[in-house]
Amino acid sequence: MSTTSPRIGGPAERIDARIKVTGQARYAADVALPGLAHAALVDSPVACGRIVAIDTTRAEQAAGVLLILTHHNRGPLGDLPNGDGTGLTADPRPPLADDRIYYRGQLVAMVVAESPEQAAHAAALVEVFYEKAPFVVDIDDGEGTRLADAPRRGDCDAALRAAPVTLDVVYSTPIQHPCPLEPHATVAHWVDHDLVVYDSTQWVRGDQAVLAQAVGLPRERVRVLAPFVGGSFGAKVFTAAHTLLAAVAARRLERPVKVVLRRAEVLTAVGPRAATRQRIQLAAAPDGRLLALRHHTRSHCAVDHGVADRDPFYEPTSGVTRTLYACPAYEAVHDIVPLHLAKPGWMRAPGEATGLWALEGALDELACALHLDPLALRLRNHSSRDAHTGKPYASEHLRECYERGAERFGWARRDPRPRSMREGDAWLGWGMATAAHPGNRDPASVCVRLDREHDRVHATVSTAGVDLGTGMYTMLAVVVADALDLPIEWVTVELGDTRLPQCPMTGGSNLTASAAPAAQAACLQLRRRLLSFRRTPDESVDWHELLVRAGLDHVEAVGTTDARHAGEAHAHHSFGAQFVEVRVVPELGRIRVTRVVGVFDVGQVVDATTTRNQLIGGIVFGVGQALLEQLVHDPVHGLPVHADLAGYLLPTHADVPEIDVEWLGGVPDLAFNSVGCRGVGEIGITGIAPAIASAVHHAIGVRLRDLPLTPDRLLAALAAEADESAGRRG
Amino acid sequence: MVRLTVNGEHHELALDPRTTLLDALRDHLGLTGAKKGCDHGQCGACTVHVDGRRVLSCLALAVAQRGREIMTIEGLALGAHLHPMQLAFIECDALQCGFCTPGQIMSAVALLAEVDHRRELTDVAIRERMSGNLCRCGAYPNILAAIRRVRT
C-alpha cells in the first residue's frame, strides 16, 4: 500500500477497477432478492395507430405467469413531472395510458412471471390487434415546424450577398443511438409501503421524482440506487416506461420485480440522437476571415402524444456554431420534424457532435476553396470570447491545442493536394477539426466524513451522483485524499443513492465540475475544525491525534457547489484540436482510421488515468459516429431494419487505432470552480467525424457530407465524380 | 436435474430446459460477473470458458454443459491473487463502466491460449481476435495495452 497521498492532476489507479475485473460490481440486473419475479415486455410492432383489442387469455394460462399489465388494468398512475426540471420522462404520458400508439417499440403490455423464461414465453402469447394509421419515420418526408428560438447577430443576408467568397452546403447525420452495453434494467421492491428501486440510470434523483409522482408517494419514501451503471452516454437520463411499470407490478404482486430491456427494446424504445439535415452558408474574405455564418437545421422530434410535452427534445446543433468562431454575422434557424419514433434524447455531446460535423466540414471546404491550410483557417477565425454573447472565456487555450496537436501529429509535413500519399493499395489522408464543449456545472453537495479508527483515520465521501464508468469514484477519492493528505486507500466513496447528498445528473460533462469542488470545500471545513485543536499553529500532528484531542470518533462536513447565474462575467468552455490519419482503398470504398492525435484544454485535470480513458473513449465514439452507426427505418412498416448489434454497428477493437491524447497543463479555470476543472466526458467525440471526413477528402479528393461514411456512399461519390469528369471531357 | 461444474464446484440444478448457460450462472448460481448485453452473441459480455475455450454463454444451453468445466470471471483469481490479466486490466485502466470487462478478460485469457507462440500475436492480430467483445466506453487502446503486457 502506498503511504503517499495522490495529488489532483496526477495518475491514480481507478479505485473501482478491482471489483470490476473480478466481476463483483453489482449492476441493476445483477440484483437478486428473495421472491424476485421477472418481467418481459410486449412492444408495438406498428408505428402509429391504436390498439383494437388485447387478448391475454393464452398468456395468462402459461406456466408461471403472475400478472399481465395492459392499458385495461394498469391502474391509476400519477402525472409525470413535465417540464418542472425535477425529473425527465421518455414519453410525456404515463405508460399504458390508453389505446393509442405513437411509435414502433412503444410498450403495450408487461408480463410478470416466476422466471425470465416463463415471462418471455408468455409475452409472446399476448395477442394484440391494431388499427394502423399513416406514419412518417423519415426526416426527409416530414413537415418541419420552425422553432421560435433563432439566435442572430449582424446581417447575414447582406454579408452573404456582398462577400467575395461564399459556400452553401448541406451536411447530414442519421439517427444514431447511445446504445450503452448494459441494457436498461430495473428492480422494483416495496418495503413497508415504501419503494426501493435499483435502476440503471444516470440520475437517481430524477428517477426518484418521476417514480414518486407516478406512484403517489412523497419523494423521501422512494429510494433509487445506482452504484454501478454499465455506460449510458445520454440513454439513461429519462425515466422510462419499464421502470414505472416495474414499480406498479411489484406493488400489485407484493413481490420484487425485475425487468431488463432486450437489446432490440433499447434501440427502439429508448430515445436516439435525432437525425439532422444542416445547411451551412458561409461568407468569407479572401484571406479566410469569416464574414457570415448561417446555420439552418432540420432535426426530428417525437410526434404529439396528445399531451403537451414541456420537455421536448431536439438536437441542439447551433449551440456550438454560434459561439465558436469570430464572425460578425450569424443566424441559426431550426425546424423540427415530428416522426413516429421514440422521443429523441441525449447522446454524447448532443448538439456539439452534430453541429461541428456540419460547421467543421464546411470550414474544411472553405479552406480548400481558398487554398488555405485548414489549421490556418481556424487560427484566422479564432475567438478568445464567446462569439455570440461577447463574454470573454475565463480560461481559453485553444491556440496552444492547435499548435501542440499539429506538432505531435506532424501536420507541417502535410502536402495539401489530395492523392498525395500512397501506401500499398491505399491512399493516406490527413484531416483536422476543432473540438469544443461548454463548461457545465450544477449545484451539488458532497459529504466527507472522517472516522477515527484504531491508529489512523478513514474518510468516506458521499454524494448521489452516478459513476457511469466516467471515473467519479476515483476523482472524488483523489480530491479528498489530496485535500486531507491521506493515502487513497484510506478513502471510500459512496455514489448513486438518493439517500446521499444532492447531486445533479451525470450529463453534459458536468459532474466533475459540480462535485469535485464541493468535496474539496467539505475537506477544507474539516481541516479548519480539526486544526483548531493544534497546540501551536505550526505543530505537526496527524488527523487521528486531533480527533483524539477533540474527543470525537468522527467529524463530517458537507461542501456545496452553487448554481450558475446569468450575470457571470466570463464564459467557460473546453476546447481541443483533433488530427486524424485515414487509409482509404477507393476500389473497396473502405475507410480506416489509422492514427488520431487529440490535444485538449479542459482546465485542471483531476485524475490523469480516468481523464485519458474518457478522452480516448470520446474519440472511439467519434469513430463510430463517423464510419459505422445509423439506425435505419423501413419506410413501409416503420420498423427498424436492424435493431441489434449485428446491424447497429458499434466500433470494435479492430476499428480503433492507437490514440494519442494529451491535455494542456497549468490551465485551471479557477473562475469556474475552486478546483479549476471542466468535465471531459464529451469533448473527445466532437471533432472526430469532421476530422475523418477532412482526411478522406485529403486522401482521395472526394467530399462526403452524409454520416456515416460507409463504403456504398464512398463508392457512389467516386462514381459521381468519374461521371462528372467524363462529362467535362465529353 | 442439470449437472454443472463451475469454477471447480459441482452443482445440481433444476432448470427450465430453455435456460441458457448465462442465465443459469447469473440467476441460479448467483455468478453475475458474466453480463447479458445483447442475448444474441453479438457483444461478448457473457464470455466464459468451457473446457478452456471461450464461449458465448448466452448462446449455450445449460443442459448441454454436462461433463464440461466452466470457468467464469469469479473463478479466475486464485483467492486474493488476481490473474495476471486482471492485474494488467487494472494497471492499464482497461475499463470504464466495467460492464464488458469480465467478458473482455475471459476472452483475452483464452486468446493467449489459442496460439502456439504468443509473440505471433501482433497488435493487429489481438485486435482482430478481440473484436467479438464490444466496449461501448471505448477503452480498446487500454485493453490492447493490458493484453500486450500479459503476452510478453
PDB file of C-alpha atoms in Angstrom, chain A residues 107-217:
ATOM      1  CA  LEU A 107     -44.815  -0.625 -24.662  1.00  0.00           C
ATOM      2  CA  VAL A 108     -48.279  -2.164 -24.856  1.00  0.00           C
ATOM      3  CA  ALA A 109     -48.104  -4.813 -22.133  1.00  0.00           C
ATOM      4  CA  MET A 110     -45.854  -6.180 -19.422  1.00  0.00           C
ATOM      5  CA  VAL A 111     -45.939  -9.828 -18.388  1.00  0.00           C
ATOM      6  CA  VAL A 112     -44.620 -10.855 -14.995  1.00  0.00           C
ATOM      7  CA  ALA A 113     -43.796 -14.470 -14.230  1.00  0.00           C
ATOM      8  CA  GLU A 114     -41.810 -16.617 -11.847  1.00  0.00           C
ATOM      9  CA  SER A 115     -38.858 -16.945 -14.225  1.00  0.00           C
ATOM     10  CA  PRO A 116     -37.470 -14.910 -17.108  1.00  0.00           C
ATOM     11  CA  GLU A 117     -38.063 -17.829 -19.493  1.00  0.00           C
ATOM     12  CA  GLN A 118     -41.711 -18.058 -18.479  1.00  0.00           C
ATOM     13  CA  ALA A 119     -42.182 -14.317 -18.796  1.00  0.00           C
ATOM     14  CA  ALA A 120     -40.609 -14.229 -22.261  1.00  0.00           C
ATOM     15  CA  HIS A 121     -42.730 -17.167 -23.429  1.00  0.00           C
ATOM     16  CA  ALA A 122     -45.962 -15.682 -22.089  1.00  0.00           C
ATOM     17  CA  ALA A 123     -45.150 -12.273 -23.591  1.00  0.00           C
ATOM     18  CA  ALA A 124     -45.038 -13.985 -26.972  1.00  0.00           C
ATOM     19  CA  LEU A 125     -48.568 -15.318 -26.358  1.00  0.00           C
ATOM     20  CA  VAL A 126     -50.144 -11.914 -25.772  1.00  0.00           C
ATOM     21  CA  GLU A 127     -52.202 -11.151 -28.859  1.00  0.00           C
ATOM     22  CA  VAL A 128     -52.629  -7.514 -29.738  1.00  0.00           C
ATOM     23  CA  PHE A 129     -54.799  -6.329 -32.606  1.00  0.00           C
ATOM     24  CA  TYR A 130     -54.046  -2.937 -34.078  1.00  0.00           C
ATOM     25  CA  GLU A 131     -55.694  -0.462 -36.348  1.00  0.00           C
ATOM     26  CA  LYS A 132     -52.879   1.090 -38.335  1.00  0.00           C
ATOM     27  CA  ALA A 133     -52.678   4.766 -39.220  1.00  0.00           C
ATOM     28  CA  PRO A 134     -50.332   6.602 -41.597  1.00  0.00           C
ATOM     29  CA  PHE A 135     -46.951   7.441 -40.157  1.00  0.00           C
ATOM     30  CA  VAL A 136     -43.689   9.165 -41.016  1.00  0.00           C
ATOM     31  CA  VAL A 137     -40.298   7.804 -39.985  1.00  0.00           C
ATOM     32  CA  ASP A 138     -38.014   9.585 -42.449  1.00  0.00           C
ATOM     33  CA  ILE A 139     -36.959  13.135 -41.639  1.00  0.00           C
ATOM     34  CA  ASP A 140     -36.929  13.969 -45.351  1.00  0.00           C
ATOM     35  CA  ASP A 141     -40.608  13.039 -45.632  1.00  0.00           C
ATOM     36  CA  GLY A 142     -41.845  15.115 -42.701  1.00  0.00           C
ATOM     37  CA  GLU A 143     -43.163  18.646 -42.378  1.00  0.00           C
ATOM     38  CA  GLY A 144     -40.963  20.945 -40.321  1.00  0.00           C
ATOM     39  CA  THR A 145     -42.070  23.483 -37.735  1.00  0.00           C
ATOM     40  CA  ARG A 146     -39.786  26.468 -37.135  1.00  0.00           C
ATOM     41  CA  LEU A 147     -38.627  26.966 -33.556  1.00  0.00           C
ATOM     42  CA  ALA A 148     -39.069  30.438 -32.102  1.00  0.00           C
ATOM     43  CA  ASP A 149     -35.515  30.483 -30.760  1.00  0.00           C
ATOM     44  CA  ALA A 150     -33.464  31.830 -33.684  1.00  0.00           C
ATOM     45  CA  PRO A 151     -30.214  33.360 -32.451  1.00  0.00           C
ATOM     46  CA  ARG A 152     -28.754  36.008 -34.719  1.00  0.00           C
ATOM     47  CA  ARG A 153     -26.229  38.793 -34.806  1.00  0.00           C
ATOM     48  CA  GLY A 154     -25.261  41.162 -37.627  1.00  0.00           C
ATOM     49  CA  ASP A 155     -26.742  40.995 -41.099  1.00  0.00           C
ATOM     50  CA  CYS A 156     -26.211  37.578 -42.668  1.00  0.00           C
ATOM     51  CA  ASP A 157     -28.161  38.360 -45.861  1.00  0.00           C
ATOM     52  CA  ALA A 158     -26.118  41.413 -46.691  1.00  0.00           C
ATOM     53  CA  ALA A 159     -22.817  39.693 -45.917  1.00  0.00           C
ATOM     54  CA  LEU A 160     -23.711  36.628 -47.983  1.00  0.00           C
ATOM     55  CA  ARG A 161     -24.700  38.849 -50.916  1.00  0.00           C
ATOM     56  CA  ALA A 162     -21.613  41.024 -50.809  1.00  0.00           C
ATOM     57  CA  ALA A 163     -18.883  38.577 -49.818  1.00  0.00           C
ATOM     58  CA  PRO A 164     -16.112  37.722 -52.277  1.00  0.00           C
ATOM     59  CA  VAL A 165     -16.246  34.045 -51.265  1.00  0.00           C
ATOM     60  CA  THR A 166     -19.317  32.072 -50.276  1.00  0.00           C
ATOM     61  CA  LEU A 167     -20.100  28.440 -49.579  1.00  0.00           C
ATOM     62  CA  ASP A 168     -23.522  26.804 -49.342  1.00  0.00           C
ATOM     63  CA  VAL A 169     -23.532  23.135 -48.347  1.00  0.00           C
ATOM     64  CA  VAL A 170     -25.773  20.609 -46.607  1.00  0.00           C
ATOM     65  CA  TYR A 171     -24.420  18.121 -44.100  1.00  0.00           C
ATOM     66  CA  SER A 172     -26.500  15.327 -42.644  1.00  0.00           C
ATOM     67  CA  THR A 173     -26.425  12.990 -39.695  1.00  0.00           C
ATOM     68  CA  PRO A 174     -28.559   9.860 -39.345  1.00  0.00           C
ATOM     69  CA  ILE A 175     -30.451   8.605 -36.337  1.00  0.00           C
ATOM     70  CA  GLN A 176     -27.776   7.247 -34.025  1.00  0.00           C
ATOM     71  CA  HIS A 177     -28.089   5.605 -30.647  1.00  0.00           C
ATOM     72  CA  PRO A 178     -26.111   5.898 -27.403  1.00  0.00           C
ATOM     73  CA  CYS A 179     -26.535   2.135 -27.122  1.00  0.00           C
ATOM     74  CA  PRO A 180     -24.775   1.551 -23.793  1.00  0.00           C
ATOM     75  CA  LEU A 181     -23.574  -2.017 -23.415  1.00  0.00           C
ATOM     76  CA  GLU A 182     -25.664  -2.505 -20.300  1.00  0.00           C
ATOM     77  CA  PRO A 183     -29.314  -2.684 -21.337  1.00  0.00           C
ATOM     78  CA  HIS A 184     -31.643  -0.633 -19.160  1.00  0.00           C
ATOM     79  CA  ALA A 185     -32.711  -2.630 -16.117  1.00  0.00           C
ATOM     80  CA  THR A 186     -34.898  -2.005 -13.090  1.00  0.00           C
ATOM     81  CA  VAL A 187     -35.572  -3.984  -9.940  1.00  0.00           C
ATOM     82  CA  ALA A 188     -38.530  -2.510  -8.025  1.00  0.00           C
ATOM     83  CA  HIS A 189     -39.139  -3.573  -4.464  1.00  0.00           C
ATOM     84  CA  TRP A 190     -41.728  -2.353  -1.953  1.00  0.00           C
ATOM     85  CA  VAL A 191     -40.557  -2.371   1.643  1.00  0.00           C
ATOM     86  CA  ASP A 192     -43.175  -1.414   4.234  1.00  0.00           C
ATOM     87  CA  HIS A 193     -45.131   0.606   1.643  1.00  0.00           C
ATOM     88  CA  ASP A 194     -42.021   2.492   0.588  1.00  0.00           C
ATOM     89  CA  LEU A 195     -40.480   1.964  -2.827  1.00  0.00           C
ATOM     90  CA  VAL A 196     -36.872   0.877  -3.341  1.00  0.00           C
ATOM     91  CA  VAL A 197     -35.626   0.784  -6.917  1.00  0.00           C
ATOM     92  CA  TYR A 198     -32.332  -0.466  -8.273  1.00  0.00           C
ATOM     93  CA  ASP A 199     -32.081   1.184 -11.628  1.00  0.00           C
ATOM     94  CA  SER A 200     -29.709   1.684 -14.491  1.00  0.00           C
ATOM     95  CA  THR A 201     -29.849   5.459 -14.547  1.00  0.00           C
ATOM     96  CA  GLN A 202     -27.568   8.468 -14.778  1.00  0.00           C
ATOM     97  CA  TRP A 203     -29.788  10.479 -12.428  1.00  0.00           C
ATOM     98  CA  VAL A 204     -31.107   8.812  -9.254  1.00  0.00           C
ATOM     99  CA  ARG A 205     -32.857  11.998  -8.107  1.00  0.00           C
ATOM    100  CA  GLY A 206     -34.626  12.396 -11.434  1.00  0.00           C
ATOM    101  CA  ASP A 207     -35.810   8.807 -11.220  1.00  0.00           C
ATOM    102  CA  GLN A 208     -36.943   9.384  -7.671  1.00  0.00           C
ATOM    103  CA  ALA A 209     -39.008  12.433  -8.629  1.00  0.00           C
ATOM    104  CA  VAL A 210     -40.697  10.670 -11.542  1.00  0.00           C
ATOM    105  CA  LEU A 211     -41.413   7.499  -9.571  1.00  0.00           C
ATOM    106  CA  ALA A 212     -42.710   9.403  -6.535  1.00  0.00           C
ATOM    107  CA  GLN A 213     -45.200  11.358  -8.628  1.00  0.00           C
ATOM    108  CA  ALA A 214     -46.229   8.308 -10.592  1.00  0.00           C
ATOM    109  CA  VAL A 215     -46.926   6.061  -7.598  1.00  0.00           C
ATOM    110  CA  GLY A 216     -48.203   8.864  -5.373  1.00  0.00           C
ATOM    111  CA  LEU A 217     -45.586   8.916  -2.626  1.00  0.00           C
TER     112      LEU A 217
END
